[in-house]
Coordinates of C-alpha atoms in Angstrom, one line a residue:
Chain A
M1 CA -29.3 -1.7 -25.2
S2 CA -27.0 1.2 -24.2
S3 CA -23.8 1.8 -26.1
Q4 CA -21.8 0.9 -23.0
T5 CA -23.2 -2.7 -22.9
A6 CA -22.9 -2.9 -26.7
R7 CA -19.2 -2.1 -26.5
S8 CA -18.6 -4.5 -23.6
N9 CA -20.4 -7.2 -25.6
L10 CA -18.2 -6.5 -28.5
M11 CA -15.0 -6.7 -26.4
A12 CA -16.2 -10.1 -25.0
L13 CA -16.7 -11.4 -28.6
P14 CA -13.2 -12.9 -29.2
A15 CA -13.2 -14.8 -25.9
I16 CA -16.8 -16.1 -26.6
A17 CA -15.8 -17.1 -30.1
W18 CA -12.7 -18.8 -28.8
L19 CA -14.6 -20.8 -26.2
G20 CA -17.4 -21.6 -28.5
L21 CA -15.1 -22.8 -31.3
F22 CA -12.6 -24.8 -29.2
M23 CA -14.6 -25.8 -26.2
I24 CA -18.4 -25.8 -26.8
V25 CA -18.4 -27.2 -30.3
P26 CA -15.9 -30.1 -29.6
C27 CA -18.0 -31.0 -26.5
L28 CA -21.1 -31.1 -28.6
I29 CA -19.3 -33.3 -31.2
V30 CA -18.2 -35.7 -28.4
F31 CA -21.7 -35.6 -27.0
A32 CA -23.2 -36.5 -30.4
Y33 CA -20.6 -39.3 -30.9
A34 CA -21.7 -40.9 -27.6
F35 CA -25.0 -41.7 -29.2
L36 CA -23.6 -43.2 -32.4
T37 CA -22.3 -46.7 -33.3
R38 CA -18.6 -47.5 -33.6
G39 CA -17.0 -47.7 -37.0
L40 CA -15.0 -50.7 -37.9
Y41 CA -11.6 -49.0 -38.2
G42 CA -12.2 -46.0 -35.9
G43 CA -14.6 -43.2 -36.6
V44 CA -18.3 -43.6 -36.3
E45 CA -21.4 -44.9 -38.1
Y46 CA -24.4 -42.7 -38.0
T47 CA -26.8 -45.1 -36.3
L48 CA -28.4 -43.7 -33.1
T49 CA -28.1 -45.8 -30.0
A50 CA -28.0 -45.5 -26.2
E51 CA -26.0 -48.7 -25.8
N52 CA -22.7 -46.8 -25.1
F53 CA -24.1 -45.3 -21.9
L54 CA -25.4 -48.7 -20.8
R55 CA -21.9 -50.1 -21.2
V56 CA -20.6 -47.5 -18.8
I57 CA -22.5 -49.1 -15.9
D58 CA -21.2 -52.5 -16.8
P59 CA -19.4 -53.8 -13.6
L60 CA -16.1 -54.0 -15.4
Y61 CA -16.1 -50.3 -16.3
A62 CA -18.0 -49.2 -13.1
Q63 CA -15.1 -50.8 -11.2
I64 CA -12.6 -48.5 -13.0
F65 CA -14.9 -45.6 -12.2
L66 CA -14.8 -46.5 -8.6
T67 CA -11.0 -47.0 -8.6
S68 CA -10.7 -43.5 -10.1
V69 CA -13.0 -42.0 -7.5
R70 CA -11.0 -43.6 -4.8
I71 CA -7.6 -42.5 -6.1
A72 CA -8.8 -39.0 -6.8
G73 CA -10.5 -38.9 -3.4
L74 CA -7.3 -40.0 -1.6
A75 CA -5.2 -37.6 -3.5
T76 CA -7.6 -34.8 -2.5
L77 CA -7.5 -35.8 1.1
F78 CA -3.7 -36.0 1.3
A79 CA -3.3 -32.7 -0.7
I80 CA -5.6 -30.9 1.8
L81 CA -3.9 -32.4 4.8
I82 CA -0.5 -31.1 3.4
A83 CA -1.7 -27.9 1.9
Y84 CA -3.7 -26.6 4.9
P85 CA -0.7 -26.5 7.3
A86 CA 1.5 -25.1 4.5
A87 CA -1.0 -22.3 3.7
Y88 CA -1.4 -21.6 7.5
A89 CA 2.3 -21.3 7.9
I90 CA 2.6 -18.9 5.0
C91 CA -0.2 -16.8 6.5
L92 CA 1.7 -16.6 9.9
A93 CA 4.9 -15.5 8.2
P94 CA 5.6 -11.7 8.1
K95 CA 3.6 -9.9 5.4
R96 CA 6.6 -9.1 3.2
L97 CA 7.7 -12.8 3.2
Q98 CA 4.4 -14.2 2.1
P99 CA 4.7 -13.5 -1.7
I100 CA 8.1 -15.1 -1.7
L101 CA 6.9 -18.2 0.1
L102 CA 3.9 -18.5 -2.3
F103 CA 6.3 -18.1 -5.2
F104 CA 8.3 -21.1 -3.9
A105 CA 5.1 -23.1 -3.4
V106 CA 4.2 -22.5 -7.0
L107 CA 7.7 -23.0 -8.3
P108 CA 7.3 -26.6 -9.5
F109 CA 4.7 -25.4 -12.0
W110 CA 7.5 -23.8 -14.0
S111 CA 8.8 -27.2 -15.1
N112 CA 7.0 -29.6 -17.4
Y113 CA 4.3 -31.9 -16.0
L114 CA 5.9 -34.9 -17.6
I115 CA 9.3 -34.1 -16.3
R116 CA 8.0 -33.7 -12.8
T117 CA 6.2 -37.0 -13.1
Y118 CA 9.3 -38.8 -14.5
A119 CA 11.2 -37.4 -11.5
W120 CA 9.1 -39.5 -9.3
I121 CA 10.1 -42.6 -11.3
V122 CA 13.7 -41.7 -10.5
L123 CA 12.8 -41.5 -6.9
L124 CA 10.6 -44.5 -6.5
N125 CA 12.0 -47.3 -8.7
R126 CA 13.7 -50.3 -7.3
E127 CA 17.1 -48.8 -8.0
G128 CA 15.9 -45.3 -7.2
L129 CA 16.9 -42.7 -4.6
I130 CA 14.6 -44.0 -1.9
N131 CA 15.6 -47.6 -2.1
N132 CA 19.3 -46.6 -2.3
A133 CA 18.9 -44.3 0.7
L134 CA 17.3 -47.2 2.6
R135 CA 20.1 -49.5 1.7
W136 CA 22.6 -46.8 2.8
F137 CA 20.9 -46.7 6.2
G138 CA 21.4 -50.5 6.5
Y139 CA 18.3 -52.0 5.0
D140 CA 19.4 -55.2 3.2
G141 CA 16.1 -56.9 2.2
E142 CA 14.4 -57.0 -1.1
P143 CA 14.2 -53.5 -2.7
L144 CA 10.7 -52.0 -2.1
S145 CA 8.3 -51.9 -5.1
L146 CA 7.2 -48.4 -4.7
L147 CA 6.7 -47.6 -8.3
Y148 CA 3.8 -48.9 -10.4
S149 CA 1.3 -48.9 -7.6
E150 CA -1.8 -47.0 -6.6
G151 CA 0.3 -45.3 -3.9
A152 CA 2.7 -44.0 -6.6
V153 CA -0.1 -42.6 -8.6
I154 CA -1.6 -40.8 -5.6
V155 CA 1.9 -39.4 -4.7
G156 CA 2.2 -38.1 -8.3
L157 CA -1.2 -36.5 -8.3
V158 CA -0.8 -34.9 -4.9
Y159 CA 2.6 -33.6 -5.8
N160 CA 1.5 -32.1 -9.1
Y161 CA -1.6 -30.4 -7.9
L162 CA -0.6 -29.4 -4.4
P163 CA 0.3 -25.7 -5.4
F164 CA -3.3 -25.1 -6.5
V165 CA -4.6 -26.4 -3.2
I166 CA -2.2 -24.3 -1.2
L167 CA -3.1 -21.2 -3.2
A168 CA -6.9 -21.8 -2.7
I169 CA -6.6 -22.3 1.0
Y170 CA -4.1 -19.4 1.4
S171 CA -6.5 -17.0 -0.2
S172 CA -9.3 -18.1 2.2
L173 CA -7.0 -17.9 5.2
S174 CA -5.5 -14.6 4.4
R175 CA -9.0 -13.0 4.1
L176 CA -10.0 -14.3 7.5
N177 CA -10.6 -11.4 9.9
G178 CA -8.0 -11.8 12.7
E179 CA -10.3 -10.2 15.2
L180 CA -12.6 -13.3 15.0
I181 CA -9.7 -15.4 16.2
E182 CA -9.1 -12.9 19.0
A183 CA -12.8 -12.9 19.9
S184 CA -12.8 -16.6 20.2
R185 CA -9.8 -16.6 22.5
D186 CA -11.3 -13.8 24.5
L187 CA -14.5 -15.9 25.0
G188 CA -12.4 -18.6 26.5
A189 CA -11.4 -20.9 23.6
S190 CA -7.9 -22.2 23.4
R191 CA -5.9 -22.0 20.2
V192 CA -6.9 -25.5 19.2
R193 CA -10.6 -25.1 19.9
T194 CA -10.5 -21.7 18.1
F195 CA -9.1 -23.5 15.0
W196 CA -11.8 -26.1 14.9
R197 CA -14.7 -23.8 15.8
V198 CA -13.8 -20.6 13.9
T199 CA -10.8 -20.8 11.6
L200 CA -11.6 -24.1 9.9
P201 CA -15.3 -23.5 9.3
L202 CA -14.6 -20.0 7.9
T203 CA -11.9 -21.2 5.5
M204 CA -13.9 -24.2 4.2
P205 CA -14.7 -22.3 1.0
G206 CA -10.9 -22.4 0.2
V207 CA -10.6 -26.0 1.2
A208 CA -13.6 -26.9 -1.0
A209 CA -12.3 -24.9 -3.9
G210 CA -8.8 -26.5 -3.7
G211 CA -10.3 -29.9 -3.1
V212 CA -12.7 -29.9 -6.0
F213 CA -9.9 -28.6 -8.2
I214 CA -7.5 -31.4 -7.4
F215 CA -10.3 -34.0 -7.5
V216 CA -11.6 -32.9 -10.9
L217 CA -8.0 -32.8 -12.3
S218 CA -7.1 -36.2 -10.8
I219 CA -10.2 -38.2 -11.7
G220 CA -9.7 -37.4 -15.4
N221 CA -6.0 -37.7 -15.4
F222 CA -4.4 -40.4 -17.6
V223 CA -0.7 -39.4 -17.8
T224 CA 0.2 -40.0 -14.1
P225 CA -1.6 -43.4 -13.9
A226 CA 0.2 -44.4 -17.2
L227 CA 3.6 -43.4 -16.0
L228 CA 3.5 -44.1 -12.2
G229 CA 0.8 -46.8 -12.3
G230 CA 2.7 -48.6 -15.0
G231 CA -0.5 -49.8 -16.8
R232 CA -1.1 -52.2 -14.0
F233 CA -4.5 -50.6 -13.4
Q234 CA -6.5 -48.1 -15.1
M235 CA -8.2 -44.9 -14.3
I236 CA -11.1 -43.5 -16.2
G237 CA -8.9 -41.2 -18.2
N238 CA -6.8 -44.2 -19.4
L239 CA -9.9 -46.0 -20.4
V240 CA -11.1 -43.0 -22.5
Y241 CA -7.7 -42.7 -24.0
D242 CA -7.7 -46.4 -24.9
Q243 CA -11.1 -46.3 -26.5
F244 CA -10.1 -43.5 -28.9
L245 CA -6.5 -44.6 -29.7
T246 CA -6.3 -48.4 -29.1
A247 CA -9.8 -49.9 -29.2
N248 CA -11.0 -47.6 -31.9
D249 CA -14.3 -47.4 -30.1
W250 CA -14.9 -43.6 -30.3
P251 CA -18.6 -43.7 -29.3
F252 CA -17.9 -45.6 -26.1
G253 CA -15.0 -43.3 -25.3
A254 CA -17.2 -40.3 -25.9
A255 CA -19.9 -41.8 -23.6
L256 CA -17.3 -42.3 -20.9
G257 CA -16.0 -38.8 -21.4
M258 CA -19.5 -37.4 -21.1
V259 CA -20.1 -39.2 -17.8
L260 CA -16.8 -37.9 -16.5
I261 CA -17.6 -34.3 -17.6
A262 CA -21.1 -34.6 -15.9
V263 CA -19.4 -35.6 -12.6
M264 CA -17.0 -32.8 -12.8
I265 CA -19.7 -30.2 -13.6
A266 CA -21.8 -31.4 -10.8
L267 CA -18.9 -31.1 -8.3
L268 CA -18.0 -27.6 -9.6
L269 CA -21.6 -26.4 -9.3
L270 CA -21.8 -27.7 -5.7
Q271 CA -18.6 -26.0 -4.8
A272 CA -19.7 -22.7 -6.5
R273 CA -23.0 -22.8 -4.6
A274 CA -21.3 -23.5 -1.3
S275 CA -18.8 -20.8 -1.7
A276 CA -21.4 -18.3 -2.8
R277 CA -23.4 -19.0 0.4
F278 CA -20.2 -18.6 2.4
S279 CA -18.7 -15.5 0.7
G280 CA -21.6 -13.4 1.9
E281 CA -20.8 -14.3 5.5
T282 CA -17.0 -13.8 5.3
A283 CA -17.3 -10.5 3.4
E284 CA -19.6 -9.3 6.1
A285 CA -17.1 -10.4 8.8
R286 CA -14.4 -8.4 7.2
H287 CA -15.9 -5.0 7.1
G288 CA -18.3 -5.7 10.0
Chain B
M1 CA -12.4 12.2 46.9
N2 CA -13.2 8.6 47.7
E3 CA -10.2 7.4 45.7
R4 CA -9.2 4.9 48.4
M5 CA -12.6 3.7 49.4
S6 CA -12.8 0.5 47.5
K7 CA -9.9 -1.7 46.5
P8 CA -9.0 -1.8 42.8
V9 CA -10.4 -4.6 40.7
L10 CA -7.9 -4.0 38.0
S11 CA -4.6 -2.3 38.4
V12 CA -2.1 -1.4 35.8
D13 CA 1.4 -0.8 37.1
M14 CA 4.1 1.0 35.1
V15 CA 3.2 -0.7 31.9
V16 CA 5.4 0.0 28.9
K17 CA 4.9 -1.2 25.3
H18 CA 7.0 -0.4 22.2
F19 CA 6.2 -1.3 18.6
G20 CA 9.6 -1.3 17.0
K21 CA 11.1 2.1 17.8
T22 CA 7.8 3.9 18.5
I23 CA 6.6 3.9 22.1
A24 CA 2.9 3.1 22.3
V25 CA 2.4 3.0 26.1
N26 CA 5.0 4.9 28.2
G27 CA 4.8 3.6 31.7
I28 CA 1.1 3.9 32.5
S29 CA -0.2 3.2 36.0
L30 CA -4.0 3.0 36.7
D31 CA -6.2 1.6 39.4
I32 CA -9.8 0.8 38.4
R33 CA -12.3 0.2 41.1
E34 CA -15.1 -2.2 41.5
N35 CA -18.3 -1.3 39.4
E36 CA -16.6 1.7 37.9
F37 CA -17.4 3.0 34.4
F38 CA -13.9 4.1 33.4
A39 CA -13.0 5.8 30.1
L40 CA -9.6 5.8 28.3
L41 CA -9.9 9.0 26.2
G42 CA -7.5 10.3 23.7
P43 CA -6.8 11.0 20.0
S44 CA -5.9 8.1 17.7
G45 CA -2.3 6.9 18.4
C46 CA -2.4 7.9 22.0
G47 CA -1.9 4.3 23.2
K48 CA -5.4 3.7 24.6
T49 CA -6.2 0.7 22.3
T50 CA -2.8 -0.8 23.0
L51 CA -3.4 -0.5 26.7
L52 CA -6.8 -2.2 26.3
R53 CA -5.3 -5.0 24.2
M54 CA -2.7 -5.6 26.9
I55 CA -5.4 -5.8 29.6
A56 CA -7.3 -8.3 27.4
G57 CA -4.1 -10.3 26.7
F58 CA -3.6 -9.7 23.0
E59 CA -0.4 -7.8 23.5
A60 CA 2.3 -8.5 26.0
P61 CA 3.8 -5.5 27.8
D62 CA 7.6 -4.9 27.5
S63 CA 7.6 -4.3 31.2
G64 CA 5.1 -3.6 34.0
V65 CA 2.4 -5.6 35.7
I66 CA -1.3 -6.0 35.2
R67 CA -3.3 -7.3 38.2
L68 CA -6.8 -8.5 38.4
D69 CA -8.1 -8.8 41.9
E70 CA -4.5 -8.5 43.1
R71 CA -3.5 -11.5 41.0
D72 CA -0.8 -11.0 38.4
I73 CA -2.3 -11.7 34.9
T74 CA 0.3 -10.0 32.8
R75 CA 1.4 -13.2 31.1
D76 CA -1.9 -15.1 31.1
A77 CA -3.3 -16.2 27.7
P78 CA -6.5 -14.2 26.8
E79 CA -8.7 -17.3 27.3
K80 CA -7.5 -17.6 30.9
R81 CA -8.4 -14.0 31.9
P82 CA -11.8 -13.5 33.5
L83 CA -12.4 -10.4 31.5
N84 CA -14.0 -9.9 28.1
L85 CA -13.5 -7.5 25.3
M86 CA -16.1 -6.0 23.0
F87 CA -14.4 -5.4 19.7
Q88 CA -14.8 -2.2 17.7
S89 CA -15.7 -4.3 14.7
Y90 CA -17.9 -6.4 16.9
A91 CA -16.1 -9.6 15.6
L92 CA -19.3 -11.6 15.6
F93 CA -18.8 -15.1 14.2
P94 CA -20.4 -14.9 10.7
H95 CA -21.1 -18.7 10.5
M96 CA -23.1 -18.8 13.7
T97 CA -26.5 -17.4 14.6
V98 CA -27.0 -14.8 17.3
W99 CA -28.0 -17.6 19.7
Q100 CA -24.8 -19.6 18.8
N101 CA -22.7 -16.5 19.2
L102 CA -23.9 -16.0 22.7
A103 CA -23.6 -19.7 23.6
Y104 CA -20.0 -19.9 22.3
G105 CA -18.3 -18.4 25.4
L106 CA -20.4 -20.6 27.8
E107 CA -19.6 -23.7 25.8
M108 CA -15.9 -22.9 26.2
E109 CA -16.5 -22.9 30.0
G110 CA -17.8 -26.4 29.7
L111 CA -21.2 -25.6 31.2
P112 CA -24.0 -28.1 30.8
R113 CA -26.4 -27.6 27.8
G114 CA -29.4 -26.8 30.0
E115 CA -27.6 -24.0 31.8
I116 CA -26.2 -22.6 28.6
A117 CA -29.7 -22.5 27.1
T118 CA -31.1 -20.7 30.2
R119 CA -28.4 -18.1 30.3
V120 CA -28.5 -17.4 26.6
D121 CA -32.3 -17.0 26.7
D122 CA -32.0 -14.7 29.7
M123 CA -29.3 -12.6 28.1
L124 CA -31.4 -12.3 24.9
T125 CA -34.3 -11.0 27.0
T126 CA -32.1 -8.5 28.9
T127 CA -30.7 -7.1 25.7
D128 CA -34.0 -7.3 23.8
L129 CA -32.6 -9.6 21.1
T130 CA -35.0 -12.6 21.5
A131 CA -36.6 -12.0 18.2
L132 CA -33.2 -12.1 16.4
A133 CA -31.9 -15.3 18.0
G134 CA -32.0 -17.3 14.8
R135 CA -30.4 -14.7 12.6
K136 CA -26.8 -14.7 11.2
P137 CA -24.8 -11.5 11.8
A138 CA -25.1 -10.6 8.1
E139 CA -28.8 -10.2 8.6
L140 CA -28.5 -7.6 11.4
S141 CA -28.3 -3.8 11.4
G142 CA -25.3 -2.0 12.9
G143 CA -27.2 -1.3 16.2
Q144 CA -28.3 -4.9 16.5
K145 CA -24.8 -6.2 15.9
Q146 CA -23.6 -3.9 18.6
R147 CA -26.1 -5.3 21.1
V148 CA -25.2 -8.9 20.1
A149 CA -21.5 -8.1 20.6
L150 CA -22.3 -6.6 24.0
A151 CA -24.5 -9.5 25.0
R152 CA -21.9 -12.1 23.9
A153 CA -19.3 -10.4 26.2
L154 CA -21.7 -9.8 29.1
I155 CA -23.0 -13.4 29.2
K156 CA -19.6 -14.5 30.4
R157 CA -20.1 -12.4 33.6
P158 CA -16.6 -11.0 33.4
K159 CA -14.9 -9.2 36.2
V160 CA -14.2 -6.4 33.9
L161 CA -15.7 -5.7 30.5
L162 CA -13.4 -3.9 28.0
L163 CA -15.1 -1.9 25.2
D164 CA -13.1 -0.7 22.3
E165 CA -14.9 2.2 20.7
P166 CA -18.2 0.4 21.2
L167 CA -20.3 3.1 19.6
G168 CA -17.9 4.2 16.9
A169 CA -19.7 2.5 14.0
L170 CA -23.2 3.8 14.9
D171 CA -24.8 7.0 13.6
K172 CA -25.2 10.0 15.9
K173 CA -28.8 9.4 17.0
L174 CA -28.3 5.8 17.8
R175 CA -25.0 6.6 19.5
E176 CA -26.6 8.9 22.0
K177 CA -29.3 6.4 22.7
M178 CA -26.8 3.6 23.2
Q179 CA -24.7 5.8 25.5
L180 CA -27.5 5.8 28.0
E181 CA -28.3 2.2 27.3
L182 CA -24.7 1.2 28.1
K183 CA -24.8 3.1 31.3
R184 CA -28.1 1.6 32.3
L185 CA -26.8 -1.9 31.5
Q186 CA -23.6 -1.3 33.5
S187 CA -25.4 -0.4 36.7
E188 CA -27.8 -3.2 36.1
V189 CA -25.3 -6.0 35.7
G190 CA -22.8 -4.5 38.2
I191 CA -19.7 -5.1 36.1
T192 CA -16.7 -2.8 35.8
F193 CA -16.6 -1.3 32.4
I194 CA -13.4 0.1 30.8
I195 CA -14.2 1.9 27.6
V196 CA -11.8 3.2 25.0
T197 CA -13.0 6.2 23.0
H198 CA -11.7 9.2 21.1
D199 CA -15.1 11.0 21.6
Q200 CA -14.8 13.3 24.6
E201 CA -18.5 13.9 24.7
E202 CA -19.1 10.1 25.0
A203 CA -16.6 9.9 27.8
L204 CA -18.2 12.8 29.7
V205 CA -21.7 11.4 29.4
M206 CA -20.9 7.8 30.4
A207 CA -17.8 7.6 32.5
D208 CA -17.5 7.8 36.3
R209 CA -13.8 8.6 35.8
I210 CA -11.8 9.5 32.7
A211 CA -8.1 9.1 31.9
V212 CA -6.9 11.4 29.2
L213 CA -4.1 9.9 27.2
R214 CA -1.6 11.4 24.8
D215 CA 1.5 9.8 23.2
G216 CA 1.4 6.9 25.6
N217 CA 1.1 8.9 28.8
I218 CA -1.8 9.7 31.1
L219 CA -2.2 13.5 31.2
Q220 CA -5.0 13.6 33.7
C221 CA -7.2 11.2 35.5
G222 CA -10.4 12.2 37.3
T223 CA -14.1 12.6 37.2
P224 CA -15.7 14.2 34.1
Q225 CA -16.4 17.3 36.1
E226 CA -12.8 17.6 37.4
I227 CA -11.5 17.2 33.9
Y228 CA -13.9 19.6 32.4
E229 CA -13.6 22.3 35.0
Q230 CA -10.0 21.9 36.1
P231 CA -8.0 20.6 33.1
A232 CA -4.4 19.8 34.1
N233 CA -2.8 21.3 31.1
R234 CA -3.4 23.0 27.8
F235 CA -3.9 19.8 25.8
V236 CA -6.6 18.4 28.1
A237 CA -8.2 21.8 28.2
G238 CA -8.4 21.9 24.4
F239 CA -9.3 18.2 23.9
I240 CA -12.4 18.3 26.2
G241 CA -15.2 20.5 25.2
M242 CA -14.9 23.9 23.6
M243 CA -12.2 26.2 24.8
N244 CA -10.9 29.7 24.1
F245 CA -7.1 30.2 24.5
I246 CA -5.7 33.7 25.1
D247 CA -1.9 34.2 25.0
G248 CA -0.6 36.7 27.4
E249 CA 1.6 37.0 30.4
I250 CA 1.5 37.0 34.2
G251 CA 2.8 40.3 35.5
T252 CA 4.8 40.9 38.7
D253 CA 1.5 42.1 40.3
A254 CA 0.1 38.5 39.8
L255 CA -2.4 39.7 37.2
F256 CA -2.8 38.1 33.8
R257 CA -2.4 40.6 31.0
A258 CA -3.4 40.3 27.3
G259 CA -4.5 42.8 24.8
G260 CA -4.4 45.7 27.2
Q261 CA -6.7 44.0 29.7
A262 CA -5.7 42.7 33.2
L263 CA -7.4 39.9 34.9
A264 CA -7.1 38.4 38.4
C265 CA -7.0 34.6 38.2
D266 CA -5.9 31.7 40.4
L267 CA -2.2 31.4 39.7
H268 CA -1.9 28.0 41.4
G269 CA 1.8 28.3 41.7
L270 CA 2.7 29.6 38.2
K271 CA 5.7 31.8 37.7
R272 CA 5.2 35.6 37.7
N273 CA 6.6 37.8 35.1
A274 CA 6.4 35.1 32.5
P275 CA 4.2 34.2 29.4
A276 CA 1.1 32.2 30.1
V277 CA -2.1 31.0 28.3
L278 CA -5.5 31.6 29.7
A279 CA -8.2 29.1 28.9
V280 CA -11.8 30.0 29.3
R281 CA -14.9 28.1 28.1
P282 CA -17.6 29.8 25.9
E283 CA -20.2 29.5 28.7
N284 CA -17.9 31.4 31.1
I285 CA -17.8 34.5 29.0
R286 CA -20.9 36.7 29.3
L287 CA -22.1 39.8 27.5
V288 CA -22.1 42.9 29.8
S289 CA -24.2 46.0 29.1
D290 CA -22.6 48.6 31.4
G291 CA -19.7 49.2 29.0
T292 CA -17.0 48.0 31.5
G293 CA -16.1 44.8 29.6
I294 CA -13.8 44.0 26.8
A295 CA -15.0 45.5 23.6
G296 CA -15.5 43.3 20.6
T297 CA -17.4 42.8 17.3
V298 CA -19.5 39.8 16.5
V299 CA -18.1 38.2 13.4
D300 CA -20.2 35.0 13.2
V301 CA -23.2 33.4 14.9
A302 CA -24.0 29.7 15.1
Y303 CA -27.5 28.8 16.2
H304 CA -27.7 25.6 18.3
G305 CA -31.3 25.6 19.3
L306 CA -31.1 26.2 23.1
D307 CA -28.2 28.6 22.7
R308 CA -26.2 30.6 20.3
Q309 CA -22.4 30.5 19.8
L310 CA -21.1 33.9 19.0
Y311 CA -17.7 34.4 17.5
V312 CA -16.4 37.8 18.8
K313 CA -13.3 39.5 17.6
T314 CA -11.5 41.3 20.4
A315 CA -8.0 42.7 21.1
L316 CA -7.3 39.7 23.4
S317 CA -6.4 37.2 20.8
P318 CA -6.0 36.9 17.0
A319 CA -8.7 34.2 16.8
P320 CA -12.3 35.3 17.6
L321 CA -13.5 34.3 21.1
Q322 CA -16.4 31.8 21.3
V323 CA -19.1 33.0 23.5
R324 CA -22.2 31.0 24.4
V325 CA -25.4 33.0 25.0
A326 CA -29.0 31.9 25.5
A327 CA -30.9 31.7 22.2
A328 CA -33.8 33.7 23.6
G329 CA -33.6 36.6 26.1
P330 CA -32.0 40.0 26.5
E331 CA -28.9 38.9 24.7
E332 CA -30.7 38.2 21.5
A333 CA -30.1 41.6 20.1
A334 CA -26.4 41.1 20.2
A335 CA -26.6 37.9 18.4
R336 CA -26.2 39.2 14.9
T337 CA -23.1 39.6 12.8
G338 CA -21.5 43.0 13.1
A339 CA -22.9 43.9 16.5
S340 CA -20.6 45.7 18.9
V341 CA -20.6 43.9 22.3
S342 CA -18.8 44.1 25.6
L343 CA -17.5 40.9 27.2
G344 CA -16.9 39.9 30.8
L345 CA -14.8 36.8 31.7
N346 CA -15.7 34.8 34.8
A347 CA -12.3 34.9 36.4
A348 CA -13.1 32.0 38.8
A349 CA -13.7 29.6 35.9
C350 CA -10.5 30.7 34.0
R351 CA -7.5 28.4 34.0
L352 CA -3.9 29.6 33.4
F353 CA -1.2 27.4 31.9
Q354 CA 2.5 27.8 31.4
E355 CA 4.5 25.6 29.0

């Protein structure tokens, strides 16, 4: 080993130690817990069993899993539908304005996640801004129950993670070689057809990156369903939370967590592979 | 000349384009004829690419009209113009195969699948790309990409094919091969070509006519031979090929004088008794042995295979004159540094300019 690589290994050591201590080791502990038996008052008993994983596929819990996938999926879909035009608009803006527009897109991140979520309670509740506004415009029926619904949870998730998706799509769009768009027009494609045949396919890596990002963060989320879903229904994150803190069934919570992590890792790997296949092509297109 | 023989397929009429305060194209007018291989030649920033992009429809002129077959297309969208552009970067779609890249333009015309397949396969054969049909652009060499870009534009059977520095990204050997290839293809498909280039040699070899541009204006427009032999001004003279410039003055006796020598040249209406510049190409200076010529000393020799380029210091100009002599023959003895030589200028091939 050369001294160069020795030195770079040495410099990576703190980061590796940090990740190992606070990420890998806890994961391994949770993984081990998933195969143990629950203790009577929390904690675990050291009896090996696979029963926790069998319970995960119990229809009751599988249903919660499916609900989570649906909510995360819808949040992903809406986020992409909102973020793509936003990113596109930022790309069309003059070069010197783009950093400012991106700054505004990311601005909500500067306030606390909980506060941002509570803000939606203010907006959505029966005496909230939206219902008041409707009444002001002459609506005099029963106030709308917007809060504590699946829709409210999706709104909260989309709102909170939208900036990530905008950034991911923007980075893909801004790297797109403008001459490809011109070439498409030159070959007889209208603006719309050019978008579907050239722009969108070549920016799919950004869409995939942003999409996987919000999906992974949404499916494991427990704060937003708790605050905006009002405990009326559960997502997988709430279930894990309950197993550890309410039901005192740590091994089952660990097993649920492991399944969730497995799903996330699978998605991230798929996305990484897809974008690696793509990046060769777009890099080529840029210097081509 | 046969300037008026065929009607123009493309005409550019007093076209002006500004970018902010800088003027890119300053009222250019051009008529390009059917089946012509036309070159827009000039240094970078002369407006040649802007002009090409306005013809293709990617820039809108501030004023002026562009007509294709006598129809005003100035404001038409690029996809509505029956002409195609081959991009300098080739701009091949990276997510499509060679075959799909070629088919794209035909799909946009809404042609039936069967016809698209036939035409793509034919074009692949014409351009010798059949073996590469299934490859993505990332898997092609520079020369192959160039051929795909050309094929993708030609398959649309455009009225006019625009080529933006089509050979710029290729190495010298391949470039020379492709120059002839392009010319062959052009006469084969019978499409008007307009090529943008900064390479004067490329323009001379390929074009039927050349327009030399500088600072948004056309300085001269003519056949390669006209431009090479009768440059309209000092810039064109220096931009095309090798040229010696000798500062001097035209006397009242209509002779050009410099460094104690007098030369009878075609004055073509220049002022007498005024400073002038004489331009003479290296091949129009010869070595004379009878001692009547201009005395000089060889300061450098560059061997080019077929001929030698001598750099001869004389009283005519501060810079040594470039003289081209055959590599083998009676002049060989003079072709060494330090040799004393005597030069004769071919007065008929000299050009005089006044600022």
